[in-house]
Amino acid sequence: MSRTRSRWMIAVAALAVVVLVGAGLVVVRPWSQEPTCPPMANHPEWSVARRWDEALLDAIRRALPAPTIHARNLFHASAAMWDAWAAYDPHASGYVVNEKLTASDVAAARNEAISYAAYRVLSARYIKAVGAADSLSEFDDIMDGLCYPLDVTTTDGDSPAALGNRIAQAVIAYGMTDGSNQAGGYSDPDYKPVNPPLVVAEPGITMTDPNRWQPLQLEHMISQNGIPIENGVQQAIGPHWGRVKGFALPDGGDKGVPMDPGPPPLLGDPASDQAYKDQAVEVIRYSSQLDPSQEIEIDISPGARGANALGTNDGRGHPVNPVTGKPYDPDVVNQGDFARALTEFWADGPKSETPPGHWNVVANTVSDQLAPSLRIGGTGPTVDRLEWDVKLYFALNGATHDAAIAAWGLKGYYDSVRPISMIRYMASLGQSSDPSLPSYDREGLPLAPGLVELITTETTGPGQRHAALAGHEGGIAIRAWMGNPKDPKTQTGGVGWVLGITWVPYQVPTFVTPSFPGYVSGHSTFSRASAEVLTSFTGSEYFPGGLSEWTTKAGSLTVEAGPAKDVTLEWATYYDAADQAGLSRLYGGIHIPADDFAGRKIGSQCGKAAWALAQQYYGGQVGS
């Protein structure tokens, strides 16, 4: 819809205004004067690229939480903005459109071309999304605020608007043939889950194959960002995504797997059966640490945590902040509060920008902190904010797009099980530790004193630890988070002994577990890929000042009440933050360590490759 630019257009009743100056007459023709557009009142310091990135993040928050689709949209919008910027650089290579134009005012031409390109790409991508009316209105408002008429749709000629429209047209066409099946709603018509749905509200489980993904059936299902879903059975998101065209990824081939670290642990497999069982127990152990009433305090400062080797949690922190030259101050908090705050911060839950968008938020914050001393790679001359933003988004979102393809390629190929199904299935069979004890099954849960135990008449006696489970003798009890309280604003689920066949992860009851297979963790892959790009782009693995913080305010949790006191999460480096994003999924009960660690490793490859290729585009070393 075309809008009137009332902020700068003045209605005139005559074609010319006659002004008396001294003894003569001066004829002023209004069409001969360039109208001026006042700066937008909202964040006038933002570049146009930043403004469009923020608008896209808002659209993601309104839409259904499909990380694959949003990572693709972030990259395609970033590529469109890059192509518009690069058209006015004598050396830079365009990604989809590689044109070279000149302008008397290059800065103004870039702003205009970038805006038309971003506007039309985003409008096309979100016109059918949840929240489309609000998103499209926001896109229109930006064009209105920048004084760019919406009815300029031409793709002919050398004007900045025509260039932007031409780039958008090419990006939109590219997206229709990139393997995502955009025309078919991004679905994979060939995928069918091998396991029947798990009815979460009922105890027990039925599985055809305990190594394969199982959709959940929820009585009241709401998507991760709070949108009601009519069908209570999950539908797999993106099992075909490994065949989508990436940025710096190798082709996925017939398998649709651009990167393959090998399979996850498999129940019944001689080489990895024990790892499957051990990692399920590890998830239970993390779940058992979600209780603030245990009054266990831990130091979560960068001086005590972080500096992990890739694909591990073996770090012992950083001895000093390299910026201040001083040790990091201790940050001692309740273990249960830390675990819950960490899980919810990185969950990217209601109204979130999803994991790839989350790292755009991180990048924008870092950029604001570094400005105006912006040096790409940490060296060389300072650049203006538009150049910084356009190049950063191109590299960062190229990496997250590749991370989505790499991770979902593995999810689609291995179709691996989630912890809720693993734990319930093995608990339904019994215990696998001792053939001489009751309820033995070689595929049952391993016993772990104080964590996974056999329910007996002795343990269910009055005052005994399994007393609340009386009547379930012979079953398997696990000590874990006890589930969602009736009133999450005032109550906590707590940790205690529950039936293994009823266990649920620390999530809201309308979500429970993401709607796609587990291996590898998307959070881990997105996060490490982003950390690699931010490290290379800024020239340092450390956040500005050597520290980044996020405070979860007392009483602000969503899943249940808490924390009792403010909890400030801290990270020295981008890698530390990325590792904690992966770790949060173990506390949240939706991934096993193999999902996390493998995701970190392929994420590292995605990030490094994207940065290397982005630099070639910056320098004009790609294409002709």
Coordinates of C-alpha atoms in Angstrom, one line a residue:
M1 CA 0.0 0.0 0.0
S2 CA 1.4 3.4 -1.0
R3 CA 1.7 5.9 1.7
T4 CA 1.7 9.7 1.5
R5 CA 5.0 11.2 2.7
S6 CA 3.3 13.9 4.8
R7 CA 6.4 14.5 6.8
W8 CA 8.3 16.2 4.0
M9 CA 5.9 16.7 1.1
I10 CA 4.2 20.1 1.1
A11 CA 0.9 20.5 -0.8
V12 CA 1.0 23.5 -3.2
A13 CA -1.9 25.1 -4.9
A14 CA 0.2 26.6 -7.7
L15 CA 2.8 25.3 -10.0
A16 CA 5.2 28.1 -9.0
V17 CA 5.6 30.4 -6.1
V18 CA 6.5 34.0 -6.9
V19 CA 8.7 35.6 -4.3
L20 CA 9.7 39.3 -4.3
V21 CA 13.4 39.8 -3.6
G22 CA 14.5 43.4 -3.6
A23 CA 13.3 45.0 -6.9
G24 CA 13.0 41.7 -8.8
L25 CA 11.0 38.6 -9.0
V26 CA 12.3 35.1 -8.3
V27 CA 10.3 32.1 -9.6
V28 CA 10.7 29.1 -7.3
R29 CA 9.6 25.8 -8.7
P30 CA 8.9 23.2 -6.0
W31 CA 9.7 20.3 -8.2
S32 CA 13.3 21.6 -8.7
Q33 CA 14.1 21.3 -5.0
E34 CA 15.1 18.1 -3.4
P35 CA 12.8 17.2 -0.5
T36 CA 14.5 16.6 2.8
C37 CA 13.7 13.6 5.0
P38 CA 14.2 14.2 8.8
P39 CA 16.0 11.4 10.7
M40 CA 13.8 8.7 12.1
A41 CA 13.0 9.5 15.8
N42 CA 13.4 5.9 16.8
H43 CA 17.2 5.1 17.1
P44 CA 18.4 7.8 14.7
E45 CA 22.0 6.3 15.2
W46 CA 21.1 3.0 13.5
S47 CA 22.3 2.2 10.0
V48 CA 19.6 1.2 7.6
A49 CA 21.0 -2.3 7.7
R50 CA 20.6 -2.4 11.4
R51 CA 17.1 -1.1 11.1
W52 CA 16.1 -3.9 8.7
D53 CA 17.8 -6.5 10.8
E54 CA 15.8 -5.4 13.9
A55 CA 12.6 -5.4 11.9
L56 CA 13.3 -8.9 10.7
L57 CA 14.0 -10.0 14.3
D58 CA 10.6 -8.6 15.3
A59 CA 8.9 -10.6 12.5
I60 CA 10.6 -13.7 13.7
R61 CA 9.3 -13.1 17.2
R62 CA 5.8 -13.0 15.8
A63 CA 6.1 -16.0 13.6
L64 CA 6.1 -19.8 14.3
P65 CA 9.5 -20.8 15.8
A66 CA 11.1 -22.6 12.8
P67 CA 14.9 -22.0 13.3
T68 CA 15.7 -23.3 9.8
I69 CA 13.3 -21.0 8.0
H70 CA 14.4 -17.9 10.1
A71 CA 18.1 -18.6 9.6
R72 CA 17.4 -18.8 5.8
N73 CA 15.5 -15.5 5.9
L74 CA 18.2 -13.8 7.9
F75 CA 20.8 -14.8 5.4
H76 CA 18.8 -14.0 2.3
A77 CA 17.9 -10.6 3.7
S78 CA 21.6 -10.1 4.6
A79 CA 22.7 -11.2 1.2
A80 CA 20.3 -8.8 -0.4
M81 CA 21.6 -5.9 1.7
W82 CA 25.2 -6.9 0.9
D83 CA 24.6 -7.0 -2.8
A84 CA 23.1 -3.5 -2.7
W85 CA 26.1 -2.2 -0.7
A86 CA 28.6 -4.0 -2.9
A87 CA 27.1 -2.6 -6.1
Y88 CA 28.7 0.8 -5.2
D89 CA 32.1 -0.7 -4.3
P90 CA 34.6 -1.1 -7.1
H91 CA 35.9 -4.4 -5.8
A92 CA 33.4 -6.3 -3.7
S93 CA 31.6 -9.3 -5.2
G94 CA 27.8 -9.5 -5.1
Y95 CA 26.3 -12.8 -3.9
V96 CA 23.1 -13.1 -5.9
V97 CA 23.4 -10.0 -8.0
N98 CA 26.8 -8.7 -8.9
E99 CA 26.4 -5.2 -10.5
K100 CA 28.5 -2.1 -10.5
L101 CA 26.9 1.3 -10.4
T102 CA 28.0 4.8 -9.6
A103 CA 26.3 7.6 -7.7
S104 CA 27.1 11.2 -6.8
D105 CA 26.1 10.4 -3.2
V106 CA 27.1 6.8 -2.6
A107 CA 26.0 6.8 1.0
A108 CA 22.5 7.9 0.1
A109 CA 22.3 5.5 -2.9
R110 CA 23.3 2.6 -0.7
N111 CA 20.7 3.4 1.9
E112 CA 18.0 3.5 -0.7
A113 CA 19.1 0.4 -2.6
I114 CA 19.5 -1.6 0.7
S115 CA 16.1 -0.5 1.9
Y116 CA 14.2 -1.5 -1.3
A117 CA 16.0 -4.8 -1.4
A118 CA 15.3 -5.7 2.2
Y119 CA 11.8 -4.4 2.2
R120 CA 10.7 -6.5 -0.8
V121 CA 12.5 -9.7 0.4
L122 CA 11.0 -9.5 3.9
S123 CA 7.6 -8.5 2.7
A124 CA 7.6 -11.6 0.4
R125 CA 8.9 -13.9 3.1
Y126 CA 6.5 -12.9 5.9
I127 CA 3.3 -12.1 4.0
K128 CA 1.9 -15.5 5.0
A129 CA 3.5 -15.9 8.3
V130 CA 1.9 -15.7 11.7
G131 CA 1.8 -12.0 12.7
A132 CA 2.0 -10.9 9.0
A133 CA -0.2 -7.9 9.4
D134 CA 2.0 -6.4 12.1
S135 CA 5.3 -7.4 10.4
L136 CA 4.3 -5.9 7.0
S137 CA 3.1 -2.8 8.7
E138 CA 6.4 -2.4 10.5
F139 CA 8.2 -2.9 7.1
D140 CA 6.0 -0.2 5.6
D141 CA 6.6 2.1 8.5
I142 CA 10.4 1.9 8.0
M143 CA 10.1 2.8 4.3
D144 CA 7.7 5.6 5.3
G145 CA 10.1 6.9 7.9
L146 CA 13.0 6.8 5.4
C147 CA 10.8 8.6 2.8
Y148 CA 11.1 5.9 0.2
P149 CA 7.8 5.5 -1.8
L150 CA 6.4 2.0 -1.8
D151 CA 5.0 2.4 -5.3
V152 CA 8.4 2.6 -6.9
T153 CA 8.5 -1.0 -8.1
T154 CA 10.6 -0.6 -11.3
T155 CA 13.5 -2.9 -11.8
D156 CA 14.7 -1.1 -14.9
G157 CA 17.5 1.5 -14.9
D158 CA 20.4 2.5 -12.6
S159 CA 18.4 4.3 -9.8
P160 CA 19.1 2.9 -6.3
A161 CA 15.4 1.9 -6.0
A162 CA 15.5 0.0 -9.3
L163 CA 18.7 -1.7 -8.1
G164 CA 17.2 -2.7 -4.8
N165 CA 14.0 -4.0 -6.5
R166 CA 16.2 -6.0 -9.0
I167 CA 18.2 -7.6 -6.2
A168 CA 15.0 -8.5 -4.3
Q169 CA 13.5 -10.0 -7.4
A170 CA 16.6 -12.2 -7.9
V171 CA 16.8 -13.2 -4.2
I172 CA 13.1 -14.2 -4.1
A173 CA 13.6 -16.2 -7.3
Y174 CA 16.7 -17.9 -5.9
G175 CA 14.7 -18.9 -2.8
M176 CA 12.1 -20.7 -4.9
T177 CA 14.8 -23.1 -6.2
D178 CA 17.1 -23.5 -3.2
G179 CA 15.7 -26.8 -2.0
S180 CA 13.7 -25.4 0.9
N181 CA 10.3 -26.2 -0.7
Q182 CA 9.1 -22.7 0.1
A183 CA 6.3 -23.1 -2.4
G184 CA 5.1 -26.2 -0.4
G185 CA 5.3 -24.5 2.9
Y186 CA 8.8 -25.7 3.6
S187 CA 7.4 -29.2 4.3
D188 CA 9.0 -32.6 3.4
P189 CA 6.1 -34.6 2.0
D190 CA 8.2 -37.8 2.1
Y191 CA 9.0 -37.8 5.8
K192 CA 7.0 -40.1 8.1
P193 CA 8.0 -40.8 11.7
V194 CA 8.6 -44.4 12.4
N195 CA 7.3 -44.2 16.0
P196 CA 3.7 -43.5 17.1
P197 CA 3.2 -40.3 19.1
L198 CA 4.1 -40.2 22.7
V199 CA 1.1 -39.0 24.8
V200 CA 3.0 -36.9 27.3
A201 CA 0.2 -36.7 29.9
E202 CA 0.0 -40.5 30.2
P203 CA 2.6 -42.8 31.8
G204 CA 4.5 -45.3 29.6
I205 CA 5.5 -45.4 26.0
T206 CA 5.3 -47.4 22.8
M207 CA 8.2 -47.3 20.3
T208 CA 8.9 -49.1 17.1
D209 CA 12.5 -48.1 17.2
P210 CA 14.0 -46.5 20.3
N211 CA 16.8 -44.9 18.3
R212 CA 14.4 -42.8 16.2
W213 CA 12.5 -39.6 16.7
Q214 CA 9.1 -39.8 18.3
P215 CA 6.6 -37.0 17.9
L216 CA 4.8 -35.8 21.0
Q217 CA 1.0 -35.5 21.5
L218 CA 0.1 -32.7 23.8
E219 CA -3.4 -32.0 25.2
H220 CA -2.9 -28.3 24.7
M221 CA -0.1 -27.6 22.4
I222 CA 1.4 -24.1 22.0
S223 CA 4.4 -23.4 19.9
Q224 CA 7.7 -22.2 21.5
N225 CA 6.7 -18.6 21.1
G226 CA 3.2 -18.9 22.4
I227 CA 1.1 -19.6 19.3
P228 CA -1.7 -22.1 19.6
I229 CA -1.4 -25.2 17.4
E230 CA -4.6 -26.9 16.3
N231 CA -3.1 -30.3 15.9
G232 CA -1.9 -31.7 19.2
V233 CA 0.7 -34.0 17.5
Q234 CA 4.0 -32.6 16.5
Q235 CA 5.0 -32.4 12.9
A236 CA 8.7 -32.6 12.1
I237 CA 10.3 -29.3 11.0
G238 CA 12.8 -29.5 8.2
P239 CA 13.9 -33.1 7.8
H240 CA 14.8 -32.2 4.2
W241 CA 16.9 -29.2 5.1
G242 CA 20.2 -30.8 4.5
R243 CA 19.5 -30.4 0.8
V244 CA 19.0 -26.6 1.0
K245 CA 21.6 -24.5 -0.8
G246 CA 24.0 -23.0 1.8
F247 CA 26.6 -20.3 1.8
A248 CA 30.0 -21.9 2.4
L249 CA 28.9 -25.5 2.9
P250 CA 29.8 -28.5 0.8
D251 CA 26.9 -30.1 -1.1
G252 CA 24.9 -32.5 1.0
G253 CA 24.7 -35.1 -1.8
D254 CA 22.1 -37.8 -2.0
K255 CA 22.0 -38.2 1.8
G256 CA 21.4 -34.5 2.4
V257 CA 24.3 -34.4 4.9
P258 CA 26.9 -31.7 4.2
M259 CA 28.8 -32.6 7.3
D260 CA 28.8 -36.0 9.0
P261 CA 30.6 -36.6 12.3
G262 CA 29.1 -40.1 12.5
P263 CA 25.9 -41.4 14.2
P264 CA 24.7 -40.7 17.7
P265 CA 24.8 -43.4 20.4
L266 CA 22.4 -46.2 19.6
L267 CA 20.6 -48.5 21.9
G268 CA 21.5 -52.1 21.1
D269 CA 24.5 -51.2 19.1
P270 CA 27.6 -53.0 20.5
A271 CA 29.8 -50.0 20.0
S272 CA 27.6 -47.3 21.5
D273 CA 24.8 -49.0 23.6
Q274 CA 26.5 -48.1 26.9
A275 CA 27.0 -44.5 25.8
Y276 CA 23.3 -44.3 24.9
K277 CA 22.4 -45.4 28.4
D278 CA 25.0 -43.3 30.2
Q279 CA 24.0 -40.2 28.4
A280 CA 20.3 -40.7 29.3
V281 CA 21.4 -41.0 32.9
E282 CA 23.5 -37.8 32.5
V283 CA 20.3 -36.0 31.4
I284 CA 18.6 -37.3 34.6
R285 CA 21.6 -36.0 36.6
Y286 CA 21.2 -32.5 35.1
S287 CA 17.5 -32.6 35.8
S288 CA 18.2 -33.4 39.5
Q289 CA 20.1 -30.2 39.8
L290 CA 17.1 -28.0 39.1
D291 CA 16.1 -27.6 42.7
P292 CA 16.9 -24.3 44.4
S293 CA 15.8 -25.8 47.8
Q294 CA 19.0 -27.9 47.9
E295 CA 20.9 -24.7 48.8
I296 CA 24.0 -25.7 46.9
E297 CA 26.0 -22.7 45.9
I298 CA 28.4 -22.5 42.9
D299 CA 30.7 -19.9 41.4
I300 CA 29.5 -19.2 37.8
S301 CA 31.9 -16.4 37.1
P302 CA 34.3 -16.5 34.0
G303 CA 37.1 -17.1 36.5
A304 CA 35.5 -20.5 37.4
R305 CA 33.7 -21.5 34.2
G306 CA 34.5 -21.4 30.5
A307 CA 37.7 -21.8 28.4
N308 CA 36.5 -25.3 27.3
A309 CA 38.3 -27.2 24.6
L310 CA 36.0 -27.6 21.5
G311 CA 33.3 -30.2 22.1
T312 CA 33.9 -30.5 25.8
N313 CA 33.0 -29.0 29.2
D314 CA 36.5 -29.4 30.6
G315 CA 37.4 -25.7 31.1
R316 CA 38.2 -24.3 34.5
G317 CA 37.7 -20.6 33.6
H318 CA 40.0 -17.7 32.8
P319 CA 42.6 -16.6 35.3
V320 CA 42.3 -12.9 34.4
N321 CA 40.3 -10.5 32.3
P322 CA 42.7 -9.6 29.5
V323 CA 41.1 -6.2 29.1
T324 CA 41.4 -5.1 32.8
G325 CA 44.4 -7.4 33.7
K326 CA 42.5 -8.4 36.9
P327 CA 40.9 -11.6 38.0
Y328 CA 37.2 -12.0 37.4
D329 CA 35.1 -11.4 40.5
P330 CA 33.4 -14.5 41.9
D331 CA 29.7 -14.8 41.1
V332 CA 28.3 -17.3 43.7
V333 CA 24.7 -18.3 43.2
N334 CA 22.3 -21.1 44.1
Q335 CA 22.9 -24.1 41.8
G336 CA 19.3 -24.7 41.1
D337 CA 18.7 -21.0 40.3
F338 CA 21.6 -21.0 37.9
A339 CA 20.5 -24.1 36.1
R340 CA 17.0 -22.8 35.7
A341 CA 18.1 -19.3 34.7
L342 CA 20.5 -20.7 32.2
T343 CA 17.9 -23.0 30.7
E344 CA 15.3 -20.3 30.2
F345 CA 17.7 -17.6 29.0
W346 CA 19.0 -19.8 26.1
A347 CA 15.6 -21.5 25.5
D348 CA 14.6 -18.7 23.1
G349 CA 11.1 -19.2 24.2
P350 CA 7.9 -17.1 24.0
K351 CA 8.2 -14.2 21.6
S352 CA 11.8 -15.0 21.0
E353 CA 13.9 -14.5 17.8
T354 CA 14.9 -18.2 17.9
P355 CA 18.6 -19.2 18.2
P356 CA 19.9 -17.7 14.9
G357 CA 18.2 -14.5 15.7
H358 CA 19.4 -14.5 19.3
W359 CA 23.0 -14.3 17.9
N360 CA 22.0 -11.3 15.8
V361 CA 20.9 -9.7 19.1
V362 CA 24.3 -10.5 20.6
A363 CA 26.1 -9.2 17.5
N364 CA 24.1 -5.9 17.6
T365 CA 24.9 -5.4 21.2
V366 CA 28.6 -6.1 20.6
S367 CA 28.6 -3.7 17.7
D368 CA 27.1 -0.9 19.8
Q369 CA 29.7 -1.5 22.5
L370 CA 32.6 -1.3 20.0
A371 CA 31.3 1.7 18.1
P372 CA 32.7 4.0 16.9
S373 CA 36.1 2.2 16.8
L374 CA 34.9 -0.4 14.2
R375 CA 37.8 -2.3 12.6
I376 CA 36.8 -5.4 10.7
G377 CA 39.0 -8.3 11.9
G378 CA 40.2 -6.0 14.7
T379 CA 42.8 -4.3 12.5
G380 CA 43.1 -1.7 9.7
P381 CA 41.1 1.5 9.3
T382 CA 37.9 2.2 11.1
V383 CA 34.8 1.8 8.9
D384 CA 31.4 3.4 9.1
R385 CA 28.5 1.7 10.8
L386 CA 26.7 0.8 7.6
E387 CA 29.7 -1.1 6.2
W388 CA 30.3 -2.8 9.5
D389 CA 26.7 -3.9 9.8
V390 CA 26.3 -5.1 6.2
K391 CA 29.5 -7.1 6.3
L392 CA 28.8 -8.5 9.8
Y393 CA 25.3 -9.7 8.9
F394 CA 26.5 -11.2 5.6
A395 CA 29.1 -13.4 7.4
L396 CA 27.2 -14.1 10.6
N397 CA 23.9 -15.1 8.9
G398 CA 25.8 -17.0 6.2
A399 CA 27.2 -19.0 9.1
T400 CA 23.9 -19.5 10.9
H401 CA 22.2 -20.5 7.6
D402 CA 24.9 -23.1 7.0
A403 CA 24.6 -24.2 10.6
A404 CA 20.9 -24.9 10.1
I405 CA 21.5 -26.9 7.0
A406 CA 24.3 -28.9 8.6
A407 CA 22.4 -29.6 11.8
W408 CA 19.1 -30.4 10.2
G409 CA 20.8 -32.5 7.6
L410 CA 21.9 -34.8 10.4
K411 CA 18.6 -34.6 12.1
G412 CA 16.9 -35.7 8.9
Y413 CA 19.4 -38.4 8.1
Y414 CA 19.8 -40.0 11.6
D415 CA 16.3 -39.1 12.8
S416 CA 17.5 -39.5 16.3
V417 CA 15.5 -39.9 19.5
R418 CA 14.9 -37.2 22.2
P419 CA 15.6 -37.7 25.9
I420 CA 12.0 -37.9 26.9
S421 CA 11.5 -40.9 24.7
M422 CA 14.9 -42.4 25.7
I423 CA 14.3 -42.2 29.4
R424 CA 10.6 -43.3 29.4
Y425 CA 11.3 -46.2 27.0
M426 CA 14.2 -47.7 29.0
A427 CA 12.4 -47.1 32.3
S428 CA 9.4 -49.0 30.9
L429 CA 11.6 -52.0 30.3
G430 CA 13.3 -52.0 33.7
Q431 CA 16.9 -51.9 34.8
S432 CA 19.9 -53.1 32.8
S433 CA 22.6 -53.2 35.6
D434 CA 22.0 -56.5 37.4
P435 CA 20.4 -59.7 36.0
S436 CA 20.0 -61.0 39.5
L437 CA 17.6 -58.2 40.5
P438 CA 14.0 -57.8 39.5
S439 CA 12.9 -56.0 36.4
Y440 CA 16.1 -56.8 34.4
D441 CA 16.2 -56.0 30.8
R442 CA 19.3 -55.5 28.8
E443 CA 17.8 -52.3 27.3
G444 CA 16.6 -50.9 30.5
L445 CA 18.0 -47.9 32.4
P446 CA 21.3 -48.4 34.3
L447 CA 20.9 -48.2 38.0
A448 CA 22.7 -45.3 39.7
P449 CA 22.3 -45.1 43.5
G450 CA 20.6 -41.9 44.5
L451 CA 19.6 -41.1 40.9
V452 CA 18.1 -44.2 39.2
E453 CA 16.8 -46.9 41.5
L454 CA 14.6 -50.0 41.5
I455 CA 11.3 -49.5 43.5
T456 CA 10.9 -52.2 46.1
T457 CA 8.6 -52.9 49.0
E458 CA 11.4 -51.7 51.3
T459 CA 11.9 -48.4 49.5
T460 CA 8.2 -47.6 49.4
G461 CA 7.6 -48.2 53.1
P462 CA 6.4 -45.3 55.3
G463 CA 9.0 -42.6 55.5
Q464 CA 11.2 -44.2 52.9
R465 CA 12.5 -42.4 49.8
H466 CA 10.0 -44.0 47.4
A467 CA 7.0 -43.8 49.7
A468 CA 5.1 -41.6 47.2
L469 CA 5.6 -44.4 44.6
A470 CA 3.9 -47.1 46.6
G471 CA 2.1 -49.5 44.3
H472 CA 4.7 -49.3 41.6
E473 CA 7.1 -51.8 43.1
G474 CA 9.3 -53.3 40.4
G475 CA 9.3 -50.1 38.4
I476 CA 12.1 -47.6 38.0
A477 CA 12.3 -44.4 40.0
I478 CA 14.5 -41.5 39.0
R479 CA 15.5 -38.5 41.0
A480 CA 14.7 -35.6 38.8
W481 CA 12.7 -32.4 38.3
M482 CA 9.1 -33.4 39.3
G483 CA 7.2 -31.5 36.6
N484 CA 5.2 -28.4 36.1
P485 CA 3.5 -26.9 39.2
K486 CA -0.1 -25.9 39.1
D487 CA 0.8 -22.3 39.5
P488 CA 4.1 -21.5 37.9
K489 CA 4.1 -17.9 39.2
T490 CA 4.2 -19.0 42.8
Q491 CA 5.2 -22.6 42.9
T492 CA 8.1 -24.8 41.9
G493 CA 8.1 -28.4 40.7
G494 CA 11.1 -29.3 42.8
V495 CA 13.3 -32.3 42.6
G496 CA 12.3 -35.7 44.0
W497 CA 11.7 -39.3 43.1
V498 CA 9.3 -39.8 40.1
L499 CA 8.4 -42.8 37.9
G500 CA 10.8 -43.0 35.0
I501 CA 7.9 -43.6 32.7
T502 CA 6.4 -40.2 33.5
W503 CA 9.5 -38.0 33.4
V504 CA 9.2 -34.7 31.6
P505 CA 12.0 -32.1 30.8
Y506 CA 12.2 -28.7 32.3
Q507 CA 9.9 -26.9 29.8
V508 CA 6.5 -25.3 29.7
P509 CA 3.8 -28.1 29.5
T510 CA 2.5 -26.8 26.1
F511 CA 5.9 -27.2 24.5
V512 CA 7.9 -30.0 26.3
T513 CA 10.4 -30.8 23.5
P514 CA 11.1 -29.3 20.0
S515 CA 9.3 -30.7 17.0
F516 CA 12.3 -32.3 15.3
P517 CA 14.9 -35.0 15.9
G518 CA 17.7 -34.5 18.5
Y519 CA 21.1 -35.1 16.8
V520 CA 22.7 -32.7 16.5
S521 CA 21.7 -29.8 18.7
G522 CA 20.7 -26.8 16.7
H523 CA 21.5 -24.5 19.6
S524 CA 25.0 -25.8 19.8
T525 CA 25.6 -25.6 16.1
F526 CA 24.1 -22.1 15.7
S527 CA 26.0 -20.8 18.7
R528 CA 29.4 -22.1 17.9
A529 CA 29.1 -21.0 14.3
S530 CA 28.2 -17.5 15.5
A531 CA 31.0 -17.4 18.0
E532 CA 33.5 -18.2 15.3
V533 CA 32.3 -15.4 13.1
L534 CA 32.2 -12.8 16.0
T535 CA 35.6 -13.8 17.1
S536 CA 37.1 -13.4 13.6
F537 CA 35.1 -10.3 12.7
T538 CA 35.9 -8.4 15.9
G539 CA 39.4 -9.6 16.1
S540 CA 39.0 -11.0 19.6
E541 CA 37.4 -14.0 21.2
Y542 CA 36.5 -11.8 24.2
F543 CA 33.4 -9.7 24.5
P544 CA 34.1 -6.0 24.7
G545 CA 35.6 -5.3 28.1
G546 CA 36.3 -9.0 28.5
L547 CA 32.8 -9.6 29.9
S548 CA 29.2 -10.0 28.9
E549 CA 26.3 -10.3 31.3
W550 CA 22.7 -11.0 31.5
T551 CA 20.6 -10.8 34.7
T552 CA 17.6 -12.9 35.2
K553 CA 15.6 -10.9 37.7
A554 CA 14.2 -12.5 40.9
G555 CA 10.8 -14.0 40.2
S556 CA 11.0 -13.7 36.4
L557 CA 11.2 -17.4 35.4
T558 CA 8.5 -18.8 33.1
V559 CA 8.4 -22.5 33.7
E560 CA 8.0 -22.1 37.5
A561 CA 8.6 -19.6 40.3
G562 CA 12.0 -18.1 40.8
P563 CA 14.8 -17.3 41.1
A564 CA 14.7 -16.2 44.7
K565 CA 17.5 -13.7 43.9
D566 CA 18.8 -12.1 40.7
V567 CA 21.1 -14.4 38.8
T568 CA 23.7 -12.8 36.6
L569 CA 25.0 -15.1 33.8
E570 CA 28.5 -14.1 32.7
W571 CA 30.7 -15.0 29.8
A572 CA 34.2 -13.9 29.0
T573 CA 34.3 -15.1 25.4
Y574 CA 31.9 -15.8 22.6
Y575 CA 32.9 -19.4 22.9
D576 CA 31.9 -19.5 26.5
A577 CA 28.5 -18.1 25.7
A578 CA 28.1 -20.6 22.9
D579 CA 29.1 -23.5 25.1
Q580 CA 26.6 -22.5 27.8
A581 CA 23.8 -22.3 25.1
G582 CA 24.5 -25.9 24.3
L583 CA 24.8 -26.9 28.0
S584 CA 21.4 -25.3 28.7
R585 CA 19.7 -27.9 26.5
L586 CA 21.0 -30.6 28.8
Y587 CA 19.6 -28.9 31.9
G588 CA 16.4 -28.4 29.9
G589 CA 16.2 -32.1 29.2
I590 CA 15.9 -31.9 25.4
H591 CA 19.4 -33.0 24.3
I592 CA 22.0 -35.6 25.4
P593 CA 25.7 -34.6 25.5
A594 CA 26.4 -36.2 22.1
D595 CA 23.9 -33.9 20.5
D596 CA 25.6 -30.9 22.1
F597 CA 29.3 -31.7 21.5
A598 CA 28.8 -32.8 17.9
G599 CA 26.8 -29.7 17.3
R600 CA 29.6 -27.5 18.7
K601 CA 32.2 -29.2 16.4
I602 CA 30.3 -28.8 13.1
G603 CA 29.2 -25.3 14.2
S604 CA 32.9 -24.4 14.4
Q605 CA 33.4 -25.6 10.9
C606 CA 30.4 -23.7 9.6
G607 CA 31.6 -20.5 11.2
K608 CA 35.1 -20.7 10.1
A609 CA 34.2 -21.5 6.5
A610 CA 31.6 -18.7 6.4
W611 CA 34.1 -16.2 7.6
A612 CA 36.7 -17.3 5.1
L613 CA 34.2 -17.1 2.2
A614 CA 32.7 -13.7 3.3
Q615 CA 36.2 -12.2 3.2
Q616 CA 36.5 -13.3 -0.4
Y617 CA 33.3 -11.5 -1.2
Y618 CA 34.5 -8.4 0.6
G619 CA 37.6 -8.3 -1.5
G620 CA 36.0 -9.1 -4.8
Q621 CA 37.6 -12.5 -5.2
V622 CA 34.4 -14.4 -6.0
G623 CA 32.8 -14.6 -9.5
S624 CA 33.2 -12.1 -12.2

